[in-house]
PDB file of C-alpha atoms in Angstrom:
ATOM      1  CA  LEU A   6     -99.771  64.133  68.414  1.00 55.00           C
ATOM      2  CA  GLY A   7     -97.625  61.078  68.217  1.00 63.00           C
ATOM      3  CA  ALA A   8     -95.712  59.145  65.625  1.00 77.00           C
ATOM      4  CA  SER A   9     -98.964  58.411  63.740  1.00 82.00           C
ATOM      5  CA  ASN A  10     -99.927  62.124  63.627  1.00 84.00           C
ATOM      6  CA  ASN A  11    -103.432  61.348  64.922  1.00 86.00           C
ATOM      7  CA  PHE A  12    -105.309  63.910  66.984  1.00 84.00           C
ATOM      8  CA  TYR A  13    -108.421  62.816  68.917  1.00 85.00           C
ATOM      9  CA  LEU A  14    -111.021  65.279  70.158  1.00 84.00           C
ATOM     10  CA  THR A  15    -114.205  64.293  72.024  1.00 82.00           C
ATOM     11  CA  GLY A  16    -116.736  65.941  74.289  1.00 80.00           C
ATOM     12  CA  VAL A  17    -116.858  69.229  72.365  1.00 85.00           C
ATOM     13  CA  GLN A  18    -119.944  71.308  71.631  1.00 84.00           C
ATOM     14  CA  LEU A  19    -119.639  74.173  69.151  1.00 86.00           C
ATOM     15  CA  GLU A  20    -122.133  77.028  69.327  1.00 87.00           C
ATOM     16  CA  LEU A  21    -122.875  80.314  67.636  1.00 90.00           C
ATOM     17  CA  GLY A  22    -122.869  83.443  69.776  1.00 91.00           C
ATOM     18  CA  SER A  23    -121.113  84.549  72.939  1.00 91.00           C
ATOM     19  CA  VAL A  24    -123.185  82.628  75.531  1.00 90.00           C
ATOM     20  CA  ALA A  25    -122.430  78.976  76.259  1.00 87.00           C
ATOM     21  CA  THR A  26    -125.281  76.564  77.019  1.00 90.00           C
ATOM     22  CA  PRO A  27    -125.044  73.402  79.121  1.00 90.00           C
ATOM     23  CA  PHE A  28    -123.372  70.485  77.373  1.00 86.00           C
ATOM     24  CA  GLU A  29    -125.834  68.065  75.761  1.00 84.00           C
ATOM     25  CA  HIS A  30    -125.025  64.390  76.245  1.00 85.00           C
ATOM     26  CA  ARG A  31    -126.960  62.362  73.670  1.00 87.00           C
ATOM     27  CA  SER A  32    -126.705  58.658  73.037  1.00 92.00           C
ATOM     28  CA  PHE A  33    -126.116  57.263  69.569  1.00 92.00           C
ATOM     29  CA  ALA A  34    -129.686  55.888  69.626  1.00 93.00           C
ATOM     30  CA  ASP A  35    -131.118  59.353  70.394  1.00 93.00           C
ATOM     31  CA  GLU A  36    -129.091  60.931  67.577  1.00 92.00           C
ATOM     32  CA  LEU A  37    -130.223  58.235  65.131  1.00 93.00           C
ATOM     33  CA  VAL A  38    -133.906  58.780  65.963  1.00 93.00           C
ATOM     34  CA  MET A  39    -133.478  62.542  65.458  1.00 93.00           C
ATOM     35  CA  CYS A  40    -131.818  61.911  62.065  1.00 95.00           C
ATOM     36  CA  LYS A  41    -134.660  59.622  60.974  1.00 95.00           C
ATOM     37  CA  ARG A  42    -137.026  62.586  61.170  1.00 96.00           C
ATOM     38  CA  TYR A  43    -135.242  63.807  58.004  1.00 97.00           C
ATOM     39  CA  TYR A  44    -134.523  60.583  56.074  1.00 96.00           C
ATOM     40  CA  GLN A  45    -135.576  56.915  56.278  1.00 94.00           C
ATOM     41  CA  GLU A  46    -135.079  53.793  54.188  1.00 91.00           C
ATOM     42  CA  ILE A  47    -137.833  51.272  54.897  1.00 88.00           C
ATOM     43  CA  PHE A  48    -137.465  47.513  54.205  1.00 81.00           C
ATOM     44  CA  ASP A  49    -133.730  47.951  53.580  1.00 68.00           C
ATOM     45  CA  ASN A  50    -132.459  44.862  55.395  1.00 64.00           C
ATOM     46  CA  GLY A  51    -130.522  43.055  52.664  1.00 64.00           C
ATOM     47  CA  SER A  52    -132.774  40.001  52.476  1.00 64.00           C
ATOM     48  CA  ASN A  53    -135.877  39.009  50.525  1.00 63.00           C
ATOM     49  CA  HIS A  54    -138.909  39.336  52.753  1.00 71.00           C
ATOM     50  CA  GLU A  55    -142.572  40.176  52.878  1.00 68.00           C
ATOM     51  CA  ALA A  56    -142.693  43.910  53.320  1.00 70.00           C
ATOM     52  CA  VAL A  57    -146.450  44.388  53.880  1.00 82.00           C
ATOM     53  CA  CYS A  58    -149.872  42.873  53.372  1.00 88.00           C
ATOM     54  CA  VAL A  59    -151.982  44.574  50.670  1.00 91.00           C
ATOM     55  CA  TRP A  60    -155.709  44.353  49.871  1.00 91.00           C
ATOM     56  CA  PHE A  61    -157.292  44.279  46.447  1.00 92.00           C
ATOM     57  CA  HIS A  62    -160.015  46.895  45.845  1.00 91.00           C
ATOM     58  CA  SER A  63    -160.613  45.983  42.192  1.00 85.00           C
ATOM     59  CA  GLY A  64    -159.675  43.138  39.889  1.00 82.00           C
ATOM     60  CA  SER A  65    -156.053  44.178  39.516  1.00 87.00           C
ATOM     61  CA  GLY A  66    -155.688  47.249  41.770  1.00 92.00           C
ATOM     62  CA  TRP A  67    -154.434  47.061  45.352  1.00 92.00           C
ATOM     63  CA  SER A  68    -153.533  49.455  48.179  1.00 94.00           C
ATOM     64  CA  MET A  69    -152.277  49.540  51.726  1.00 92.00           C
ATOM     65  CA  ALA A  70    -151.390  52.128  54.363  1.00 92.00           C
ATOM     66  CA  MET A  71    -147.866  52.074  55.748  1.00 92.00           C
ATOM     67  CA  HIS A  72    -146.923  53.833  58.983  1.00 94.00           C
ATOM     68  CA  TYR A  73    -143.297  54.922  59.277  1.00 93.00           C
ATOM     69  CA  PRO A  74    -141.107  53.599  62.085  1.00 91.00           C
ATOM     70  CA  TYR A  75    -140.374  57.241  63.061  1.00 94.00           C
ATOM     71  CA  GLU A  76    -142.424  60.395  62.478  1.00 96.00           C
ATOM     72  CA  MET A  77    -140.897  62.676  59.840  1.00 97.00           C
ATOM     73  CA  ARG A  78    -140.241  66.386  60.531  1.00 96.00           C
ATOM     74  CA  ALA A  79    -142.429  67.355  57.537  1.00 97.00           C
ATOM     75  CA  THR A  80    -144.380  65.604  54.794  1.00 97.00           C
ATOM     76  CA  PRO A  81    -141.684  63.617  52.955  1.00 97.00           C
ATOM     77  CA  SER A  82    -141.129  62.924  49.305  1.00 95.00           C
ATOM     78  CA  GLY A  83    -140.920  59.215  48.686  1.00 94.00           C
ATOM     79  CA  SER A  84    -139.659  56.816  46.061  1.00 92.00           C
ATOM     80  CA  PHE A  85    -139.206  53.112  45.459  1.00 88.00           C
ATOM     81  CA  VAL A  86    -135.752  51.645  44.922  1.00 88.00           C
ATOM     82  CA  GLY A  87    -136.014  48.501  42.810  1.00 83.00           C
ATOM     83  CA  THR A  88    -138.291  47.701  39.901  1.00 78.00           C
ATOM     84  CA  ALA A  89    -141.700  46.085  39.622  1.00 70.00           C
ATOM     85  CA  VAL A  90    -141.841  42.545  38.253  1.00 67.00           C
ATOM     86  CA  ASN A  91    -143.916  42.554  35.085  1.00 58.00           C
ATOM     87  CA  GLN A  92    -144.705  38.880  34.579  1.00 56.00           C
ATOM     88  CA  GLY A  93    -147.071  36.469  36.321  1.00 57.00           C
ATOM     89  CA  SER A  94    -144.257  34.267  37.607  1.00 59.00           C
ATOM     90  CA  GLY A  95    -142.636  37.222  39.352  1.00 58.00           C
ATOM     91  CA  ALA A  96    -140.928  35.551  42.283  1.00 66.00           C
ATOM     92  CA  VAL A  97    -138.710  37.787  44.423  1.00 69.00           C
ATOM     93  CA  SER A  98    -135.234  38.546  43.111  1.00 73.00           C
ATOM     94  CA  ALA A  99    -132.604  41.045  44.256  1.00 76.00           C
ATOM     95  CA  ASP A 100    -133.886  44.214  42.564  1.00 79.00           C
ATOM     96  CA  LYS A 101    -137.582  43.342  42.238  1.00 82.00           C
ATOM     97  CA  TRP A 102    -140.795  44.019  44.127  1.00 84.00           C
ATOM     98  CA  SER A 103    -143.296  41.150  43.863  1.00 83.00           C
ATOM     99  CA  ILE A 104    -146.821  40.187  44.932  1.00 85.00           C
ATOM    100  CA  TYR A 105    -147.782  36.737  46.221  1.00 85.00           C
ATOM    101  CA  GLY A 106    -151.462  36.028  46.706  1.00 85.00           C
ATOM    102  CA  VAL A 107    -154.024  33.250  46.394  1.00 85.00           C
ATOM    103  CA  GLY A 108    -151.321  30.615  45.978  1.00 86.00           C
ATOM    104  CA  ALA A 109    -149.255  32.206  43.198  1.00 84.00           C
ATOM    105  CA  TRP A 110    -146.779  34.971  42.360  1.00 83.00           C
ATOM    106  CA  ARG A 111    -148.558  37.845  40.595  1.00 82.00           C
ATOM    107  CA  GLY A 112    -146.758  40.168  38.199  1.00 79.00           C
ATOM    108  CA  LEU A 113    -146.779  43.845  39.162  1.00 83.00           C
ATOM    109  CA  SER A 114    -147.817  46.321  36.489  1.00 84.00           C
ATOM    110  CA  SER A 115    -147.362  49.388  38.707  1.00 86.00           C
ATOM    111  CA  ILE A 116    -146.342  50.477  42.194  1.00 88.00           C
ATOM    112  CA  SER A 117    -146.448  53.996  43.671  1.00 91.00           C
ATOM    113  CA  LEU A 118    -146.642  56.069  46.850  1.00 93.00           C
ATOM    114  CA  SER A 119    -149.525  58.485  47.402  1.00 93.00           C
ATOM    115  CA  SER A 120    -151.020  60.777  50.065  1.00 94.00           C
ATOM    116  CA  PRO A 121    -147.895  61.040  52.246  1.00 95.00           C
ATOM    117  CA  THR A 122    -148.096  62.602  55.710  1.00 97.00           C
ATOM    118  CA  LYS A 123    -145.514  62.996  58.472  1.00 97.00           C
ATOM    119  CA  ARG A 124    -146.563  59.578  59.871  1.00 97.00           C
ATOM    120  CA  ALA A 125    -147.784  57.399  56.987  1.00 96.00           C
ATOM    121  CA  VAL A 126    -148.136  56.908  53.237  1.00 95.00           C
ATOM    122  CA  ARG A 127    -150.412  54.882  50.999  1.00 95.00           C
ATOM    123  CA  ILE A 128    -148.868  52.335  48.631  1.00 93.00           C
ATOM    124  CA  ASP A 129    -150.899  51.692  45.479  1.00 93.00           C
ATOM    125  CA  GLY A 130    -150.285  49.214  42.714  1.00 90.00           C
ATOM    126  CA  GLY A 131    -151.638  47.011  40.013  1.00 88.00           C
ATOM    127  CA  THR A 132    -151.068  43.443  38.918  1.00 86.00           C
ATOM    128  CA  ASN A 133    -151.207  41.696  35.570  1.00 81.00           C
ATOM    129  CA  ASP A 134    -153.659  39.180  37.083  1.00 79.00           C
ATOM    130  CA  SER A 135    -157.211  39.807  38.260  1.00 79.00           C
ATOM    131  CA  LEU A 136    -158.096  38.959  41.845  1.00 83.00           C
ATOM    132  CA  THR A 137    -161.388  39.418  43.661  1.00 87.00           C
ATOM    133  CA  ALA A 138    -161.915  42.710  45.504  1.00 89.00           C
ATOM    134  CA  GLY A 139    -161.342  42.133  49.222  1.00 90.00           C
ATOM    135  CA  GLN A 140    -158.610  39.501  48.798  1.00 91.00           C
ATOM    136  CA  SER A 141    -155.223  40.147  50.349  1.00 90.00           C
ATOM    137  CA  ALA A 142    -151.679  39.400  49.196  1.00 89.00           C
ATOM    138  CA  GLY A 143    -148.117  39.996  50.345  1.00 88.00           C
ATOM    139  CA  LEU A 144    -145.883  42.663  48.814  1.00 87.00           C
ATOM    140  CA  TYR A 145    -142.335  41.279  48.838  1.00 84.00           C
ATOM    141  CA  SER A 146    -139.110  43.241  48.485  1.00 83.00           C
ATOM    142  CA  GLY A 147    -135.879  41.876  47.015  1.00 81.00           C
ATOM    143  CA  THR A 148    -132.532  42.341  48.734  1.00 81.00           C
ATOM    144  CA  ALA A 149    -131.862  45.628  46.895  1.00 83.00           C
ATOM    145  CA  CYS A 150    -135.404  47.045  47.265  1.00 85.00           C
ATOM    146  CA  TYR A 151    -136.596  49.632  49.752  1.00 87.00           C
ATOM    147  CA  ILE A 152    -138.699  52.746  50.114  1.00 91.00           C
ATOM    148  CA  ARG A 153    -136.808  56.041  50.457  1.00 93.00           C
ATOM    149  CA  LEU A 154    -138.455  58.851  52.469  1.00 95.00           C
ATOM    150  CA  ASN A 155    -136.883  62.315  52.436  1.00 97.00           C
ATOM    151  CA  ALA A 156    -137.964  65.325  54.510  1.00 96.00           C
ATOM    152  CA  GLU A 157    -134.714  67.303  54.288  1.00 92.00           C
ATOM    153  CA  LEU A 158    -134.757  71.047  54.853  1.00 79.00           C
TER     154      LEU A 158
END
């Protein structure tokens, strides 16, 4: 301790029991990957961008499969942060998810996650406009939009 009353401690491993195990040296990157097995925020980069490409399976319904950057420890619960744009001119804004396809912004009427596994989830949604089955479009996320995946204990 010095004049600033700071105490620094590094290189310590605490364990239960009376038998010590060899010290584990893990990099920050290794620790981060292990943490992402429990919790991930996808598309959270602070800028408007195309998150994924979706395909239309009916006039207004669309889907896509999304694989996680890191496998989860168990099947996660998932949720969207941000709201769906509910008008045809739904260009991307900070807290909005939007669809752009066939030369125009399409208003979202719904967006949801379904059939999650430890490695992937399906994103389903609907638009206010009808497109032909088989057409594709881009799902865009605003600066404050992301998908939250949680597989906590």
